[in-house]
mmCIF file of N, CA and C in Angstrom:
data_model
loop_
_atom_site.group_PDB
_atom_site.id
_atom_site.type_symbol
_atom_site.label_atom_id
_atom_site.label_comp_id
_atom_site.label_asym_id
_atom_site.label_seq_id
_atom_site.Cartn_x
_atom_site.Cartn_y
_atom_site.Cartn_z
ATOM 1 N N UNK A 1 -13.447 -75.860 65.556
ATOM 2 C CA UNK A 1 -12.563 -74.738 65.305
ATOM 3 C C UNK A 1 -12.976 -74.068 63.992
ATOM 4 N N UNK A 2 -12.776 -72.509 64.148
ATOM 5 C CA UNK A 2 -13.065 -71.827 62.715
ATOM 6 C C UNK A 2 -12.462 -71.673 61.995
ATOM 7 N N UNK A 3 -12.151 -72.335 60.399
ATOM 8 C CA UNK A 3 -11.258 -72.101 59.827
ATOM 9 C C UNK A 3 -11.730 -71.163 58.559
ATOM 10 N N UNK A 4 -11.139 -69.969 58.254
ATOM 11 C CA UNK A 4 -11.093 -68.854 57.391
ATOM 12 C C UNK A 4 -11.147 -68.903 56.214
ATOM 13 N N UNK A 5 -11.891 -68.572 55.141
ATOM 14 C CA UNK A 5 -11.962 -69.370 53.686
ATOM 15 C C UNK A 5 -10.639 -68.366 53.148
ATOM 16 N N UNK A 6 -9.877 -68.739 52.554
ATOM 17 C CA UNK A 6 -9.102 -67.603 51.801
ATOM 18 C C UNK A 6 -10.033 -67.011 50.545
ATOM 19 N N UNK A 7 -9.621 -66.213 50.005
ATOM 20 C CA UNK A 7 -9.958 -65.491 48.859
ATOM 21 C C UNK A 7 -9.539 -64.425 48.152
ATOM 22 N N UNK A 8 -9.702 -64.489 46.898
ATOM 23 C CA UNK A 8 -9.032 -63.764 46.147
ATOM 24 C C UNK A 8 -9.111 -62.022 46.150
ATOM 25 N N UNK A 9 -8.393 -60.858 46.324
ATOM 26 C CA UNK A 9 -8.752 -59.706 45.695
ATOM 27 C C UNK A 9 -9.981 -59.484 44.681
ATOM 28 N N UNK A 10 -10.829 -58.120 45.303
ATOM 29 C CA UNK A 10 -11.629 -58.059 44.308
ATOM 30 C C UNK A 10 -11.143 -57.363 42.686
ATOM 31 N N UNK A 11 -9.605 -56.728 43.305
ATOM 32 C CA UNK A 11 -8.847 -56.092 42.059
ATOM 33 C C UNK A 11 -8.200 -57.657 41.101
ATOM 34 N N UNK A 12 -8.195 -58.790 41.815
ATOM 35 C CA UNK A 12 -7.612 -59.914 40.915
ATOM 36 C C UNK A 12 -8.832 -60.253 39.866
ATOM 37 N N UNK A 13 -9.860 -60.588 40.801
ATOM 38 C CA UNK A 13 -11.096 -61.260 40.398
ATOM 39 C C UNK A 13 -11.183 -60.205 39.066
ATOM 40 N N UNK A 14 -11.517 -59.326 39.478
ATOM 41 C CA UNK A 14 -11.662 -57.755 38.241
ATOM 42 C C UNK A 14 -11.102 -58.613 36.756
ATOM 43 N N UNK A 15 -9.855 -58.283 37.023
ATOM 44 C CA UNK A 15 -8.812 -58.272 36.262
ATOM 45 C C UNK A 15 -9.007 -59.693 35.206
ATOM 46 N N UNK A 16 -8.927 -60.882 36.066
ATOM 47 C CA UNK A 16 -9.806 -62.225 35.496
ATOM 48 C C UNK A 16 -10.933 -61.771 34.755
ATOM 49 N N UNK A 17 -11.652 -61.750 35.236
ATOM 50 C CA UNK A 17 -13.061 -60.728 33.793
ATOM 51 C C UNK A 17 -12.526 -60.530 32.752
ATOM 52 N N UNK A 18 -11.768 -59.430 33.539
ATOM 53 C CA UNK A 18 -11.813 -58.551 31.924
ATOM 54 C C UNK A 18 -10.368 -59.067 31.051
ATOM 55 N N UNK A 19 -9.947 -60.393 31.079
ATOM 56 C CA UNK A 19 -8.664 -60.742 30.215
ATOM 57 C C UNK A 19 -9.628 -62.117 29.624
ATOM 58 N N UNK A 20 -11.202 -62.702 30.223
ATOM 59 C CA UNK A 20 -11.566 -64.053 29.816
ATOM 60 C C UNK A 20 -13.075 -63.011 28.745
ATOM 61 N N UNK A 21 -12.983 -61.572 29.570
ATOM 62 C CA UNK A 21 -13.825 -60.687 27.952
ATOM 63 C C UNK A 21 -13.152 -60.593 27.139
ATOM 64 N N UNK A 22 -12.060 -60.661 27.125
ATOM 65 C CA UNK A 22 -11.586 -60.149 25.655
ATOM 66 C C UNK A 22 -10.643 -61.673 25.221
ATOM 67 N N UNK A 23 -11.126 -62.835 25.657
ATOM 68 C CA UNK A 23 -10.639 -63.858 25.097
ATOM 69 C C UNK A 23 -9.580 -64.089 25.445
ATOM 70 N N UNK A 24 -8.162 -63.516 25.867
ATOM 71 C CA UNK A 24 -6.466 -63.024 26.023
ATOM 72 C C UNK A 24 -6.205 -64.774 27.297
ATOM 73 N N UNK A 25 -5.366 -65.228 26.333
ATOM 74 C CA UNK A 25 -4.507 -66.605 27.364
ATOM 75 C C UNK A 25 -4.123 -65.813 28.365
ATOM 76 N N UNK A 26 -3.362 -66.539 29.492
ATOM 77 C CA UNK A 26 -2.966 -65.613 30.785
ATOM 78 C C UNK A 26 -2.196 -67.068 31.552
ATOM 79 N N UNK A 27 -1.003 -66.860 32.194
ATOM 80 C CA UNK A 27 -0.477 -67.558 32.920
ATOM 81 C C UNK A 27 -1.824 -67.502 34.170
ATOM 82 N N UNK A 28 -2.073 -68.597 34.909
ATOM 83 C CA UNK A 28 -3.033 -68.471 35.846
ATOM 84 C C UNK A 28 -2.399 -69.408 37.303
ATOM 85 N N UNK A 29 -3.766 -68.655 38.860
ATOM 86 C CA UNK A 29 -3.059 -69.557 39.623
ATOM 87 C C UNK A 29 -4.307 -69.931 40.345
ATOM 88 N N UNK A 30 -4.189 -70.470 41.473
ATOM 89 C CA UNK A 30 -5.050 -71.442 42.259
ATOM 90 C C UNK A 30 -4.977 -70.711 43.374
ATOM 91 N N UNK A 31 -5.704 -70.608 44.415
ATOM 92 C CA UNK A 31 -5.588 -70.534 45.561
ATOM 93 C C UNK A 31 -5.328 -70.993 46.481
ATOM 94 N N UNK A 32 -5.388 -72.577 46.159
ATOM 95 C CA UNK A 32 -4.907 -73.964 46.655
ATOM 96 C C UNK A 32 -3.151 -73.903 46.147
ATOM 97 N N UNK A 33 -2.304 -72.680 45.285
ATOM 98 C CA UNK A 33 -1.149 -73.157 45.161
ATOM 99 C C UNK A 33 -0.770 -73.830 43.948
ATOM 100 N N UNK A 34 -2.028 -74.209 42.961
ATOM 101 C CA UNK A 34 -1.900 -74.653 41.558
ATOM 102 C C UNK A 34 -1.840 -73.551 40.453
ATOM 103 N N UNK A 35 -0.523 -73.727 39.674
ATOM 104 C CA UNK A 35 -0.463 -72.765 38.456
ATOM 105 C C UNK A 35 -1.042 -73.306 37.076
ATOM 106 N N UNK A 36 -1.634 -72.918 36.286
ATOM 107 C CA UNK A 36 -1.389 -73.711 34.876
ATOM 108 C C UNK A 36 -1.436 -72.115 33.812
ATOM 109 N N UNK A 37 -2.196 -72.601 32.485
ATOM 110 C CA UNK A 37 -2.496 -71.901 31.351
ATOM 111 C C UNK A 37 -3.732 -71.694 31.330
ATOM 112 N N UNK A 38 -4.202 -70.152 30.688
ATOM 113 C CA UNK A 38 -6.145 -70.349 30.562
ATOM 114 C C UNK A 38 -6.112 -70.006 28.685
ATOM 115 N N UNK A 39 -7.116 -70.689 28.320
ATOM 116 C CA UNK A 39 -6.941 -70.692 27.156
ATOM 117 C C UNK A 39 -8.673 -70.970 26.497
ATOM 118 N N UNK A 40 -8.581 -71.185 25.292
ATOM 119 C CA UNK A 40 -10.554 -71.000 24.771
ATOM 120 C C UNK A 40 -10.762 -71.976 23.888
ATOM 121 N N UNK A 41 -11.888 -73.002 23.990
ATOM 122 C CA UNK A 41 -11.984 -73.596 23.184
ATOM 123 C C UNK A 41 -13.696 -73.571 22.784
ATOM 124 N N UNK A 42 -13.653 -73.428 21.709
ATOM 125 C CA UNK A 42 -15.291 -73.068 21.491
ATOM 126 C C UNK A 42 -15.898 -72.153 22.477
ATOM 127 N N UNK A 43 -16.923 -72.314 23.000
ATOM 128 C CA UNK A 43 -17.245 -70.901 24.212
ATOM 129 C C UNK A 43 -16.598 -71.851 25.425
ATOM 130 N N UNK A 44 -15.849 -72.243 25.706
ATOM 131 C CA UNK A 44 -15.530 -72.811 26.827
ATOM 132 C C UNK A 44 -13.964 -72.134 27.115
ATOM 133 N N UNK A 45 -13.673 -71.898 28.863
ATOM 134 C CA UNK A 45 -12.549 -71.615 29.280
ATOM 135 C C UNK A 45 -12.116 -73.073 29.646
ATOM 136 N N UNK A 46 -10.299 -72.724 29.186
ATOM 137 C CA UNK A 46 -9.793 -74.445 28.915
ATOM 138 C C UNK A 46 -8.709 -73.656 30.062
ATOM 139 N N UNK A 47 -8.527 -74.341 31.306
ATOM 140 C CA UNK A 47 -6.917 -74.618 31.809
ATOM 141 C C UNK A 47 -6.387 -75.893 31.857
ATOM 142 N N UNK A 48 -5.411 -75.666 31.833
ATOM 143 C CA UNK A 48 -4.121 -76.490 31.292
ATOM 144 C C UNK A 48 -3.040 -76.324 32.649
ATOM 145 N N UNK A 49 -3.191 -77.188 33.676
ATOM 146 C CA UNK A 49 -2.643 -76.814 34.854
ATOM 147 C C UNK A 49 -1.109 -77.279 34.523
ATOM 148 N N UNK A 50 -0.290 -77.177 35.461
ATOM 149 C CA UNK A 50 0.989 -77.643 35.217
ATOM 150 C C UNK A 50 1.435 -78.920 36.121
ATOM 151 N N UNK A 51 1.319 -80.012 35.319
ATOM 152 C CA UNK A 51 1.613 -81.287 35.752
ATOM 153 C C UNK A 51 0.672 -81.954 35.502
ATOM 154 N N UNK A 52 -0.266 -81.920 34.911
ATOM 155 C CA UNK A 52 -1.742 -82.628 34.847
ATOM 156 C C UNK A 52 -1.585 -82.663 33.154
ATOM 157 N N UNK A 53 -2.269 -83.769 32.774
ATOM 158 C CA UNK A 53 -2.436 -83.639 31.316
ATOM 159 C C UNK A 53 -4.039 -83.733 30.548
ATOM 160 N N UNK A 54 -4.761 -83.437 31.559
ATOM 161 C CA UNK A 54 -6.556 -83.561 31.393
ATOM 162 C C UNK A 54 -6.617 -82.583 31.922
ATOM 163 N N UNK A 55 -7.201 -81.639 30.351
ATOM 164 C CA UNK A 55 -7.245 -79.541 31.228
ATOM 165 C C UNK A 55 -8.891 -79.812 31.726
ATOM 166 N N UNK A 56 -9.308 -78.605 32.144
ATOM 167 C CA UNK A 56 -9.854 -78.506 32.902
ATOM 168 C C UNK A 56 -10.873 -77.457 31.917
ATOM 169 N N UNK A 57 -11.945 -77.486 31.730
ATOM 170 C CA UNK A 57 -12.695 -76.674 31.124
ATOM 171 C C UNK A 57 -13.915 -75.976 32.075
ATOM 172 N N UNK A 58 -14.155 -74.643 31.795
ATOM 173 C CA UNK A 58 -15.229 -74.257 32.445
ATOM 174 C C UNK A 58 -16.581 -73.219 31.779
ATOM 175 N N UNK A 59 -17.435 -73.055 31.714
ATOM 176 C CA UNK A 59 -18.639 -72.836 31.122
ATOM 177 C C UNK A 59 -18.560 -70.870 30.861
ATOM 178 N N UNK A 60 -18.218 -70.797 32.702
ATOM 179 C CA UNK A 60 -18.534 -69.081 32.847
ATOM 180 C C UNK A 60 -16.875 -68.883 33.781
ATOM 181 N N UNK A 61 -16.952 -67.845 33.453
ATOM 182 C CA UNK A 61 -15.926 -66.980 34.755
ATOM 183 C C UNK A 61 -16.352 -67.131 36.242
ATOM 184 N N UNK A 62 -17.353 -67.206 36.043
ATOM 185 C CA UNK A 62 -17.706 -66.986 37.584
ATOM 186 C C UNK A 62 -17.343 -68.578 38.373
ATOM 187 N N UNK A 63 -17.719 -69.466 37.451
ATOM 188 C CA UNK A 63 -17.128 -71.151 38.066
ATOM 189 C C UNK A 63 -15.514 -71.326 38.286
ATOM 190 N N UNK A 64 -15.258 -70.354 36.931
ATOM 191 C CA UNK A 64 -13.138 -70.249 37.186
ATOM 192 C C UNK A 64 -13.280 -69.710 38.825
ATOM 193 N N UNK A 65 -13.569 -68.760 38.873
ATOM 194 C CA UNK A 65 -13.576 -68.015 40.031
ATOM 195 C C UNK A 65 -13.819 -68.875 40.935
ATOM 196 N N UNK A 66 -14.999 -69.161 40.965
ATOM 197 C CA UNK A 66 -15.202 -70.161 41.991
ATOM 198 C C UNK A 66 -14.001 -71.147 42.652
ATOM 199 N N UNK A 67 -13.689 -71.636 41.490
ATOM 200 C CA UNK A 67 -12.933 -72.653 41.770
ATOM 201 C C UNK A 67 -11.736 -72.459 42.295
ATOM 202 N N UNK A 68 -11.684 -71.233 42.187
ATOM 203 C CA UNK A 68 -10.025 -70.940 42.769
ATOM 204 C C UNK A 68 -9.164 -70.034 41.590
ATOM 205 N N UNK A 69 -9.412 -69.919 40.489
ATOM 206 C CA UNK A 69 -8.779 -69.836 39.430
ATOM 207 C C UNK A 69 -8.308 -67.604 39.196
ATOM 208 N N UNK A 70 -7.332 -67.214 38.924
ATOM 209 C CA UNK A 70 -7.110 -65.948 38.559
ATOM 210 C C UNK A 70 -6.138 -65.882 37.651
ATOM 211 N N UNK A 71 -5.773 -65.130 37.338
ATOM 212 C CA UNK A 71 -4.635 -64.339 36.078
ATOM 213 C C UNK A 71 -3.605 -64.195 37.138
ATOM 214 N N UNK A 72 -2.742 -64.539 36.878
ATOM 215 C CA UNK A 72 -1.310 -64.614 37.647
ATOM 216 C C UNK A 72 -0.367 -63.654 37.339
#
């Protein structure tokens, strides 16, 4: 059976860019249904999901993306 990948707006994805260019925290969500915090630590993007206490760091935008991750 074929199952359909979901995915994000290219106006969300956009928007993600341009709030992790200019550095700016952002309530964030999952596509899977997970919310947390995005936040910066050294050149690294840090989320901070909600209920988890080991954030989640990522290199580029494009891996947030990947992963599921947008500005909420």
């Amino acid at each position: 059976m074929f199952e359909e990948k979901r995915e994000w707006s290219e106006e969300t994805k956009n928007l993600t860019h341009a709030f992790v260019e200019a550095r700016r925290e952002a309530m964030m969500k999952n596509i899977d249904g997970r919310f947390g915090l995005m936040g910066y630590l050294a050149e690294r993007i840090v989320i901070v999901e909600h209920g988890r206490e080991e954030p989640i760091y990522y290199a580029s935008v494009e891996k947030l993306l990947e992963d599921g991750w947008v500005v909420d």
